[in-house]
Amino acid sequence: MLMGKSKKAFFQIVTYVVLLGFAFYSLFPFLWMVSTSFKPAAEIRSVTPSFVVSHPTLEHFVNVLTQSSFLTFFKNSVYVAVAVTLLSLLISVFAGYALSRFTRFRLVKSFGVAMLLSQMIPGVLLLIPLYLIMQRVDLINTYSSLILAYTTFTVPLCTFMLKGFFDSVPLEMEESAELDGCSRVGLIFRILLPVSLPSLVAAAMFAFLNAWNEFMFGFVFINDEAHRTLTPGINLFKGLYQTDWGSLMASSVLSVIPVVLMFLFMQRFLVEGMTAGSVKG
């Protein structure tokens, strides 16, 4: 009995050590980025790089905030990400409800399968066709091009996240509301949405982060610095012959802060929302 407990404890220790090793391996690039952002230029260019910062400085953060267009890029990303989030939720709520409730229509089922299959297509394959479309309708170098493109890729998954939750809501709730004279739209906004807050938050976070972190479409669709978003904007610190590593790392750290805060404050809603439709009842 004692040997069995010892073996179990040993395997638990080994498991934790392995998991900590994987965690450190995953977090090391981020930790190195944070460390580099506080290093003076001489330490960054040292032929013997060190993780520990010998002479910490805020010089790179000051340069990013005062001598670059970082704040403009940040503002543009907030605008685009919020617009994508709101538009994606508006479409996904109605689409998810339709896929959940109108299952007797064969066309609705086919539409749901088509949306699911669309997630297997890498977005970069549609880069050139979407660019030609945006160019034809004169949307290049506008926020609208990014908002439309990002919404296109976020709506399918947001729809299925909300559909999974709507499937778990008893039909009796809707029938009672209809008997009281509530319309279909009123039922969605007054009955379903209040009880589906975790799923809404999870879908909103997915849409926001997808728009916030996206690089390729923002890099190709926007050539005007006044409309450039954060991720392609950070890339400007990387020159053809020389890279300002201090400013590049500092701007990257600043761009991560909103994402970290979002996860800290909404982690509970995210977990509940992702698992809300896993058990039907």
Short mmCIF file of C-alpha atoms in Angstrom, two decimals, residues 49 86 88 92 107 110 123 142 166 175 200 202 208 218 252:
data_model
loop_
_atom_site.label_atom_id
_atom_site.label_comp_id
_atom_site.label_asym_id
_atom_site.label_seq_id
_atom_site.Cartn_x
_atom_site.Cartn_y
_atom_site.Cartn_z
CA PRO A 49 22.77 38.25 -24.52
CA LEU A 86 -20.45 44.28 -32.27
CA SER A 88 -20.17 39.73 -35.37
CA SER A 92 -24.21 35.53 -34.90
CA LEU A 107 -31.89 24.56 -46.15
CA SER A 110 -27.25 22.82 -45.21
CA GLY A 123 -8.11 32.89 -44.51
CA THR A 142 -10.38 52.26 -45.08
CA PHE A 166 -29.33 28.18 -27.53
CA GLU A 175 -43.45 29.17 -25.50
CA LEU A 200 -21.94 36.17 -25.56
CA ALA A 202 -16.87 34.17 -25.07
CA PHE A 208 -12.19 41.01 -30.51
CA GLY A 218 -4.21 44.75 -42.07
CA SER A 252 4.70 44.47 -28.38
#
